[in-house]
Coordinates of C-alpha atoms and ligand atoms in Angstrom, one line a residue:
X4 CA 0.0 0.0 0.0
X5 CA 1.4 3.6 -0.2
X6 CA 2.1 6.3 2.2
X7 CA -1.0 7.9 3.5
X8 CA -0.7 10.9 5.4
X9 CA -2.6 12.5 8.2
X10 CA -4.7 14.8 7.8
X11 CA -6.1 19.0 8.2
X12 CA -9.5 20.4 6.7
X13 CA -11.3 18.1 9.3
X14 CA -13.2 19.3 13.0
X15 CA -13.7 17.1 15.8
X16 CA -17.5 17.1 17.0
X17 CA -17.2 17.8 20.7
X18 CA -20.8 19.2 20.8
X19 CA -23.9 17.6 19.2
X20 CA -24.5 18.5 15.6
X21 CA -28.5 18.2 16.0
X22 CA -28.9 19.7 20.1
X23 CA -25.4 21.2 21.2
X24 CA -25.4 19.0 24.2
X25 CA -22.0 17.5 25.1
X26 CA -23.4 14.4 26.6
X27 CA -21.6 12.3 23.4
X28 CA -20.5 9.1 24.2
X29 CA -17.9 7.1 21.9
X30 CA -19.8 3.8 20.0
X31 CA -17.0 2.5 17.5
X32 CA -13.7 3.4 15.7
X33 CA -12.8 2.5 12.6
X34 CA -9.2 3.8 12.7
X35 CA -8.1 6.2 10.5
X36 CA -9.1 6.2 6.7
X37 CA -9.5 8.0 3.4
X38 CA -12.6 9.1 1.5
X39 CA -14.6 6.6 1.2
X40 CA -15.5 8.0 -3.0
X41 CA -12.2 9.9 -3.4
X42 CA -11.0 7.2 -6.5
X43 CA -7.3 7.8 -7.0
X44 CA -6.6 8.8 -11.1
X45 CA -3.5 6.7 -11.8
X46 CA -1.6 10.0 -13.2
X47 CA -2.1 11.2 -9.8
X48 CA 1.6 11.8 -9.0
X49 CA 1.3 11.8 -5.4
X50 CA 1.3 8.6 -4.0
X51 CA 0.0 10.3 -0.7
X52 CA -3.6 10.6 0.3
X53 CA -5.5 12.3 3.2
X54 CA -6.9 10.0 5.7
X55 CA -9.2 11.1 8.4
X56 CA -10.2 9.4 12.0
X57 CA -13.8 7.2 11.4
X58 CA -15.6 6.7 14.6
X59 CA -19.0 7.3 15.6
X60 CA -20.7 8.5 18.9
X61 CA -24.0 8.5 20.5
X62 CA -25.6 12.1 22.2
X63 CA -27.3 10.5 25.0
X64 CA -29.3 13.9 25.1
X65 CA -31.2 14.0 22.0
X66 CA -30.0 9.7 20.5
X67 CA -28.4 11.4 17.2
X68 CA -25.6 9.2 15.9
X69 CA -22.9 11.0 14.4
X70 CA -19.2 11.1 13.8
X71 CA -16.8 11.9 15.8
X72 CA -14.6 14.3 13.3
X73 CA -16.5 15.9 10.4
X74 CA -14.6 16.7 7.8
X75 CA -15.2 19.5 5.4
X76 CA -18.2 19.1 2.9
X77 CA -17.0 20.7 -0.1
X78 CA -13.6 17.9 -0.4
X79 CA -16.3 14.9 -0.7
X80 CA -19.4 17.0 -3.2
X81 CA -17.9 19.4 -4.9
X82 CA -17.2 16.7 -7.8
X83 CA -18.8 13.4 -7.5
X84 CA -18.4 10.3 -9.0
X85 CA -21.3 8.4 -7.8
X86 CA -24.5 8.1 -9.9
X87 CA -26.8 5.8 -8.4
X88 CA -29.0 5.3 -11.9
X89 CA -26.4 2.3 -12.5
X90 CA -29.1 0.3 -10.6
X91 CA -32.1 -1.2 -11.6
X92 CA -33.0 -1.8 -8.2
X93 CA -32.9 2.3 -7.6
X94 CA -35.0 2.9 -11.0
X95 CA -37.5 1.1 -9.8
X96 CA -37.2 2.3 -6.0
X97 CA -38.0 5.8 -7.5
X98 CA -40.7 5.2 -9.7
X99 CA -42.2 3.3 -6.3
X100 CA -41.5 6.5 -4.4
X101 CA -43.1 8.9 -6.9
X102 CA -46.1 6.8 -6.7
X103 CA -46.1 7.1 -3.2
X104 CA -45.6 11.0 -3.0
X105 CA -48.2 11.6 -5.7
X106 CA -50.1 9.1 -4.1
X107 CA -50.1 11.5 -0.7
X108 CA -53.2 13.7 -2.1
X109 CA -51.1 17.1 -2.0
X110 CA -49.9 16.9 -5.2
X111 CA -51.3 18.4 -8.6
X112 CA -50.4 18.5 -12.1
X113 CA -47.6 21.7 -12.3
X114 CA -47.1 22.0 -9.0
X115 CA -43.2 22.5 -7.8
X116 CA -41.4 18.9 -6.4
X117 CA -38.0 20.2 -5.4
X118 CA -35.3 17.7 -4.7
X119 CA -32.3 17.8 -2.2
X120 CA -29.4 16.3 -3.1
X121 CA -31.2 15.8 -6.6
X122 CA -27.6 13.7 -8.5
X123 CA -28.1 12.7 -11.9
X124 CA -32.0 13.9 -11.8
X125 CA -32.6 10.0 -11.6
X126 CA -35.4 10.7 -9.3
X127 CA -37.1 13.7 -10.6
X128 CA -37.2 12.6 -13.9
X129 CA -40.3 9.9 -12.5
X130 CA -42.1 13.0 -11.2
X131 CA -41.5 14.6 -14.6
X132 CA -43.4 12.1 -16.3
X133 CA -46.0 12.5 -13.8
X134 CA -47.0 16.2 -15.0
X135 CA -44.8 18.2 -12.3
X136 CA -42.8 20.9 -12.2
X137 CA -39.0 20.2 -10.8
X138 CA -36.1 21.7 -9.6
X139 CA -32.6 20.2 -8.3
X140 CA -30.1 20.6 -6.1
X141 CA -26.7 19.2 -5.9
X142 CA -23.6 20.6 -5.1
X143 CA -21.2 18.3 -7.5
X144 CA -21.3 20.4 -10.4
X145 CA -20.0 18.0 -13.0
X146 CA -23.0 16.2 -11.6
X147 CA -25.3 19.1 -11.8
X148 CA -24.1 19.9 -15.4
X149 CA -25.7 16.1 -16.3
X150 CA -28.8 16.6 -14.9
X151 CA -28.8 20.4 -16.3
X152 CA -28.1 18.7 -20.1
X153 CA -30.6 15.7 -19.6
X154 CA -33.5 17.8 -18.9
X155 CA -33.5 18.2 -15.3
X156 CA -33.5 22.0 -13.8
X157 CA -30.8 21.9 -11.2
X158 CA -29.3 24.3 -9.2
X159 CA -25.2 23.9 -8.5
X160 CA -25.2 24.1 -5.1
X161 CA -26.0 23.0 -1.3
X162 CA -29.4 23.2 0.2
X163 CA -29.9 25.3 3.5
X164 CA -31.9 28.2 4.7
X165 CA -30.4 30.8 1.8
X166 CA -30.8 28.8 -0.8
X167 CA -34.7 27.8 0.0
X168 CA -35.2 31.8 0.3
X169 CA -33.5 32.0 -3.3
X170 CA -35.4 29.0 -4.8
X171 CA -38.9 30.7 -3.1
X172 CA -38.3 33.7 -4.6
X173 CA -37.5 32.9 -8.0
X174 CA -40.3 29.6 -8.4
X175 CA -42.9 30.3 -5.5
X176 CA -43.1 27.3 -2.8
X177 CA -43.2 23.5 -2.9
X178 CA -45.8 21.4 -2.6
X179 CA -42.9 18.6 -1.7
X180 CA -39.7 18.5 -1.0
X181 CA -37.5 15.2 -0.9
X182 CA -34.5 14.1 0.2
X183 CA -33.1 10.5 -0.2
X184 CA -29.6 9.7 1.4
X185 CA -28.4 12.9 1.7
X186 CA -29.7 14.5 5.3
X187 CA -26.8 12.3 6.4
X188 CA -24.8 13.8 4.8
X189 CA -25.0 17.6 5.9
X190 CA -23.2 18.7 9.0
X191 CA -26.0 20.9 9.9
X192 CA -29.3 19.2 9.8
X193 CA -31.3 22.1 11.4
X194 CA -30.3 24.2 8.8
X195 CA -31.5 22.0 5.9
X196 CA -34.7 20.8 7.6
X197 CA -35.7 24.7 8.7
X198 CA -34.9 25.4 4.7
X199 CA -37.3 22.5 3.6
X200 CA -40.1 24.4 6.5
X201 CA -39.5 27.5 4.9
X202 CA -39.9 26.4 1.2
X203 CA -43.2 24.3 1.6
X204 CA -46.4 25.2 1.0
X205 CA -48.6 25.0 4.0
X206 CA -50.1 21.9 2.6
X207 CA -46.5 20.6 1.0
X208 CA -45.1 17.7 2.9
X209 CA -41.3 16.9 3.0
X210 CA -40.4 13.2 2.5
X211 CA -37.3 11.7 3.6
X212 CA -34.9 8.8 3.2
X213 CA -32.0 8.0 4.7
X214 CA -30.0 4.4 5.8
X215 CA -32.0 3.6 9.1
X216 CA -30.2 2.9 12.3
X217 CA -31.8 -0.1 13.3
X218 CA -31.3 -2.2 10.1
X219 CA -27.0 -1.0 10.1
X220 CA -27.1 -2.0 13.6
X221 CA -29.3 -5.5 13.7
X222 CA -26.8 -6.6 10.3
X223 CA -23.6 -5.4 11.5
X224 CA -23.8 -2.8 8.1
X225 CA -20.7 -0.8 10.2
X226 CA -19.0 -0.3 6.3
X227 CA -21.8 2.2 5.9
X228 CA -20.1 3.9 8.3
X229 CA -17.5 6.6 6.2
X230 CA -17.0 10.3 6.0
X231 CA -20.3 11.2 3.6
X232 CA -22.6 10.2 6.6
X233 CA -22.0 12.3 9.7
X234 CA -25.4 10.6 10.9
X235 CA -27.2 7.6 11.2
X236 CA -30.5 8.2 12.0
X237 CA -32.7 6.8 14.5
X238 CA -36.5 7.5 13.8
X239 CA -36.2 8.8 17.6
X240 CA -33.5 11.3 17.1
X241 CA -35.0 12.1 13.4
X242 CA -38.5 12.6 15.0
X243 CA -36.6 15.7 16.9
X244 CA -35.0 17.3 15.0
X245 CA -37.8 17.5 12.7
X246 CA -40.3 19.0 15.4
X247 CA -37.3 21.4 16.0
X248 CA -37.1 22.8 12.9
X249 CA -41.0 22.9 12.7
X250 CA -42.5 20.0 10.4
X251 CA -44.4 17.3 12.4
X252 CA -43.8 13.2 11.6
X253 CA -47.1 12.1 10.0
X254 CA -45.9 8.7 8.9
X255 CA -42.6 7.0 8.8
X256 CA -42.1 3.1 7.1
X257 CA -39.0 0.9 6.9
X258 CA -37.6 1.2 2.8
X259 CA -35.3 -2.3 2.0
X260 CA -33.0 -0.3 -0.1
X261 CA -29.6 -0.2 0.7
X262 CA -29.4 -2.6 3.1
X263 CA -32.3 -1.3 4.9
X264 CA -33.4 2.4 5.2
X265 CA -36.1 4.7 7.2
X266 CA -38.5 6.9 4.6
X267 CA -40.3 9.5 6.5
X268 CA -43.4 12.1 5.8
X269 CA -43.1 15.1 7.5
X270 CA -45.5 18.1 7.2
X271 CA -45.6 21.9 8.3
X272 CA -46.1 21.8 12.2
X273 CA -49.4 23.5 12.2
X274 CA -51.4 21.6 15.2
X275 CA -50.6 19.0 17.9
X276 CA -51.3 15.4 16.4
X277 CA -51.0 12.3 18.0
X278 CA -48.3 9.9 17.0
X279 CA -49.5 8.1 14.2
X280 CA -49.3 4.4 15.0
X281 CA -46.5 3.3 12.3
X282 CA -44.5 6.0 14.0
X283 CA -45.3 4.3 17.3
X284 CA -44.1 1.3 16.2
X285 CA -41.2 1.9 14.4
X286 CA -40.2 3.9 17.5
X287 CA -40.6 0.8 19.9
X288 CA -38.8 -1.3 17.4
X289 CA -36.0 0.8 17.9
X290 CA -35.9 0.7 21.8
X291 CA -36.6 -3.1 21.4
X292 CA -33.1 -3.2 19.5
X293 CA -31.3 -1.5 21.5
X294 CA -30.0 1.9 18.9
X295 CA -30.9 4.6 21.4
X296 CA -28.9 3.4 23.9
X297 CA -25.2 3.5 24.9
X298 CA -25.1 -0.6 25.7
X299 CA -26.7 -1.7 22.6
X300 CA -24.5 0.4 20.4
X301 CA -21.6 -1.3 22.0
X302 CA -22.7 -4.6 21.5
X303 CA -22.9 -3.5 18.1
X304 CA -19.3 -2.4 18.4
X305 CA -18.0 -5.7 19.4
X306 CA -19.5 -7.4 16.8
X307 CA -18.1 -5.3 14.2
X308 CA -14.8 -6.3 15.5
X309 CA -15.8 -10.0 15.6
X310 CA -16.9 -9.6 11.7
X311 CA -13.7 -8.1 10.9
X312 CA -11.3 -11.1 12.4
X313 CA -13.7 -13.8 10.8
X314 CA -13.6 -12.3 7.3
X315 CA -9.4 -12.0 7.5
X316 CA -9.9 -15.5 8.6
X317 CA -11.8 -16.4 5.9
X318 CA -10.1 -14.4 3.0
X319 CA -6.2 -16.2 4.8
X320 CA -8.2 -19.6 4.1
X321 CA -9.3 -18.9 0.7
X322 CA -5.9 -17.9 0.1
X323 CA -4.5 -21.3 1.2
X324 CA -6.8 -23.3 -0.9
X325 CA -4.7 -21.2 -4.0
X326 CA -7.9 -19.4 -4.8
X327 CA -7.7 -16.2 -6.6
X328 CA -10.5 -13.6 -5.1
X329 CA -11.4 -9.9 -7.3
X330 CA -14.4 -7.8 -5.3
X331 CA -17.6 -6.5 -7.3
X332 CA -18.8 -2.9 -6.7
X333 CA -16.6 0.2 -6.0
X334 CA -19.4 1.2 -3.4
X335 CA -18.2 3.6 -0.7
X336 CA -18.7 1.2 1.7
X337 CA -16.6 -1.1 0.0
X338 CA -13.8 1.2 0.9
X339 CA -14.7 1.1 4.6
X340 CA -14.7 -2.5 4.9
X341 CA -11.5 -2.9 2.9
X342 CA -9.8 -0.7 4.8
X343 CA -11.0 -1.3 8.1
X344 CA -10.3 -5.1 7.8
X345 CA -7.3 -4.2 6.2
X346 CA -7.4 -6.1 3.0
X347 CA -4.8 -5.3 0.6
X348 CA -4.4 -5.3 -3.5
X349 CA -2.1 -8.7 -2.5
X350 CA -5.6 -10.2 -1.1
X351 CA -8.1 -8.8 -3.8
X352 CA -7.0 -8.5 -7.3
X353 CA -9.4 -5.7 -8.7
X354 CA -12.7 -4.6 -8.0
X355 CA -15.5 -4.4 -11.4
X356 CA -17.6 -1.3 -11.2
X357 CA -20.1 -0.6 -14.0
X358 CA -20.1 3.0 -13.8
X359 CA -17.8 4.2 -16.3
X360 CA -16.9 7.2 -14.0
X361 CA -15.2 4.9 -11.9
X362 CA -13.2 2.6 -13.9
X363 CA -9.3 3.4 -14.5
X364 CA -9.0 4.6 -11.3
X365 CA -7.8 2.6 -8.0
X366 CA -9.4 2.6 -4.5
X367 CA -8.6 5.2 -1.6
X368 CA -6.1 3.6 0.7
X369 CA -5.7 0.0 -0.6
X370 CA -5.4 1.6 -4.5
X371 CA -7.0 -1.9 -6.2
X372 CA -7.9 -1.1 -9.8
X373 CA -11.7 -0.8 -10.9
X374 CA -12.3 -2.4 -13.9
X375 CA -15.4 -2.8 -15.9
X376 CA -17.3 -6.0 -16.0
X377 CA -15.6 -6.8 -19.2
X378 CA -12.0 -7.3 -17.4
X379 CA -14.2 -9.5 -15.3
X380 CA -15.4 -11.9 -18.3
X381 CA -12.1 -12.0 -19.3
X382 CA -10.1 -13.1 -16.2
X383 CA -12.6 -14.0 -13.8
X384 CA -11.4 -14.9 -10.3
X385 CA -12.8 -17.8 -7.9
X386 CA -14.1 -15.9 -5.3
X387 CA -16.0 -12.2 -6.1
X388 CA -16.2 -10.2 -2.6
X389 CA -19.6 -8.5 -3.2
X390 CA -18.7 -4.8 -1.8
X391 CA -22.1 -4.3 -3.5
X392 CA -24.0 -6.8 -0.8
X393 CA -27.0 -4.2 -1.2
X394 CA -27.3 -5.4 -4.8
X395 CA -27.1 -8.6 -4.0
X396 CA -30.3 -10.2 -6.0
X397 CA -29.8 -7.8 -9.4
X398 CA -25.8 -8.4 -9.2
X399 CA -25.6 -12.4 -8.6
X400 CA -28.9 -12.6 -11.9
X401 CA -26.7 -10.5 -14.0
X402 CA -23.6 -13.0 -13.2
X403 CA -25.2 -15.8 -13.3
X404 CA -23.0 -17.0 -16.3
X405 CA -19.9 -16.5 -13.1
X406 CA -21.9 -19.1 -10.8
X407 CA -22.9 -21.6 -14.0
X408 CA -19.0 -21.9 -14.2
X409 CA -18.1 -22.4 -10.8
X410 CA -17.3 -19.0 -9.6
X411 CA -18.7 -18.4 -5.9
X412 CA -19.2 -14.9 -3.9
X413 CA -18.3 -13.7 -0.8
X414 CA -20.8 -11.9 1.1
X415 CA -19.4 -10.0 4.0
X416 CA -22.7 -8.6 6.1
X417 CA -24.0 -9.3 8.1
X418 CA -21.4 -13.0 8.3
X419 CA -18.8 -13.1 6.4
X420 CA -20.0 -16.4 4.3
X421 CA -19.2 -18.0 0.9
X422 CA -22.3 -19.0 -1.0
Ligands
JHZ523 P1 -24.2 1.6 -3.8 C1 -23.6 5.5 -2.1 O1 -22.9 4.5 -1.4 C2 -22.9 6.8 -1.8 P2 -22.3 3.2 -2.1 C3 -23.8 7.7 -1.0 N1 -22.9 8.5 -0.1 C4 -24.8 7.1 -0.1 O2 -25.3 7.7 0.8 C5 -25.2 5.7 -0.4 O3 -24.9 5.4 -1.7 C6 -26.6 5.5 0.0 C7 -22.0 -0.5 -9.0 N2 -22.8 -1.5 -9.7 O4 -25.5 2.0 -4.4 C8 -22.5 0.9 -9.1 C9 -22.3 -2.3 -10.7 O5 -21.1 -2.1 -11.0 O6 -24.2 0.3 -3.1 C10 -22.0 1.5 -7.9 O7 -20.7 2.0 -8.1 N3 -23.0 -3.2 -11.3 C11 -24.5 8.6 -1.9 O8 -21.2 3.6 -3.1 C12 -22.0 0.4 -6.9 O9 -22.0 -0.8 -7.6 C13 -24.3 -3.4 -11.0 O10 -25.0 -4.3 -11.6 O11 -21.9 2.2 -1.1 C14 -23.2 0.4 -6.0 O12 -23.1 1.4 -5.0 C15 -24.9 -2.6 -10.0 C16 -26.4 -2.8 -9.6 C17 -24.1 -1.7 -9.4 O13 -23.6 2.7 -2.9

């Protein structure tokens, strides 16, 4: 591996990010370790690359998860090289969630959907062909550009309060606002959720979706653990900051996509309402496994740490039989995993990513080449690590000419098994 270096342009979080209490408590370090999407160009002369420490902690004032050390937004978004339309199983996950917004009864033909973290345009191009207006925003603006050129309106920057004042005055208020896997992402939650309050309509609602707590914590999911996400969200510590910032949790259901999320309808907090009873439930699920508390988080801790000897174990074994093992998806998590159990280009061979963005380049810390599933066809290991384990079903069908000739994969969560 090559020299890594420590790092600056990164705070450590010594207050809440969602409360300001300093009642944090320390869950889980991952060590130190570089971005988790920052894919190294091979003319890159420096052979040194920033790494950061990667550890979360709980606030045992208001349960928000969050790093420990937040590094600075604009190194990871400014220019991104993750497009998420490279999956059918996310096509049809937002043509599902279109349905279900539309479905809501606040929507009407024309009216404004405004997405957060908007990417490619993936997303609003489904409420496009349902007769509604749309805007974008991303920050990555090569991203922004593609969206721009495809048809998608999007503005190049982030979402807070300034630019929901900008984005009211210049198109008039939303009758829905959405955000998928991206409040994570934001340093200052407040700030983004009082911009979505500010640009509804009165009778807009706000829909959400991020990775859910309770699913990365029940299935050991720690690799979705990496700079991008200061949070992991509990529907408890979600639920608060939402009536903080003055939109009220009207319904909230479990989502299976990527590896298990929490979607969430909030609307302007105009009257008391009783918790509706999926809320109620999801919220006792979440006691029941133990995410809002300081022992079940550690538990959670020392199983991470039990997943990462077995899998060395297992990879050394594989290894020993003369096996030769590639990975399969050049997923930011991938990067956590690798680098946290401290697998090396001498264990894994090269990792196959489809999107053409990524391939040519070599992964943060461990620098494996991505190739495209072409190199794959042509020298096909024995053993794929699927780094894509979210993608399990649509990856394993489209390979199943890599199982029909004895080819097997290694799926690392929530066991580390062979199948
Ligand atoms: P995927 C991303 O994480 C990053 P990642 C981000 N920060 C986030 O929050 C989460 O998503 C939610 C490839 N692929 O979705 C495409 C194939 O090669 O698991 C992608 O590079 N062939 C926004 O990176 C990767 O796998 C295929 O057939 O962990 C999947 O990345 C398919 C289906 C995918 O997210």
């Amino acid at each position: 591996m090559l020299p890594l270096t420590a790092a600056a342009s990164c705070r450590p979080v010594v207050a809440c990010l969602g409360c300001g209490s300093a009642r944090l408590r320390p869950v889980l370090d991952l060590g130190l370790q570089p971005l988790a999407n920052n894919l190294v160009a091979p003319t890159d002369a420096n052979p040194a690359e920033q790494v950061f420490p990667l550890a979360i902690q709980l606030c045992e004032s208001c349960r928000l998860v969050q790093l420990t050390h937040v590094v600075d937004p604009a190194l990871m978004f400014s220019s991104y090289l993750y497009v998420p339309s490279t999956s059918t199983t996310w096509l049809e996950h937002c043509e599902a969630l279109a349905d279900y917004v539309n479905a809501c009864g606040h929507l009407a033909p024309g009216n404004l959907v405004v997405e957060i973290g908007s990417n490619d345009g993936t997303l609003l191009r489904a409420f496009q062909r349902r007769g509604l207006r749309v805007l974008g925003v991303d920050p990555a603006g090569n991203i922004a550009a593609q969206a721009n050129a495809s048809g998608v309106p999007t503005l190049n920057r982030f979402f807070g309060e300034a630019t929901a004042a900008e984005i009211l005055a210049d198109h008039g208020p939303a009758r829905a606002v959405i955000s998928t896997n991206v409040l994570a992402h934001v340093p200052d939650p407040l700030g983004v959720l009082r911009g979505v309050r500010s640009l509804l309509h009165p009778d807009g609602i706000y829909v959400n979706e991020s990775p859910s707590l309770r699913e990365l914590v029940e299935h050991t999911e720690f690799d979705t653990i990496y700079h991008e996400h200061v949070f992991y969200f509990s529907l408890h510590a979600l639920q608060g900051l939402c009536e903080r910032a003055g939109l009220t949790v009207v319904d909230a259901a479990p989502q299976p996509i990527h590896g298990g999320s929490l979607r969430l309808l909030a609307a302007p907090s105009v009257r008391a309402v009783d918790t509706p009873p999926a809320v109620a439930a999801l919220l006792a699920a979440e006691r029941r496994a133990g995410v809002v508390d300081t022992s079940g988080l550690q538990a959670f801790a020392r199983r991470t740490a039990a997943l990462r000897r077995r899998l060395r174990d297992l990879v050394s074994r594989l290894h020993a039989e003369g096996l030769r093992l590639a990975a399969y998806g050049a997923t930011a998590k991938g990067n956590t995993l690798l680098g946290y159990c401290g697998l090396t280009a001498a264990d894994i061979e090269y990792v196959v990513d489809r999107n053409p963005l990524k391939q040519g380049r070599l992964t943060p810390g461990a620098r494996m080449p991505i190739v495209s599933p072409d190199h794959l066809a042509a020298q096909p290991p024995d053993v794929l690590l699927l780094l894509a384990w979210n993608l399990a079903d649509e990856i394993r069908q489209q390979l199943a000419w890599f199982s029909r000739r004895g080819g097997r994969f290694l799926i690392p969560v929530p066991e580390p098994r062979v199948v």
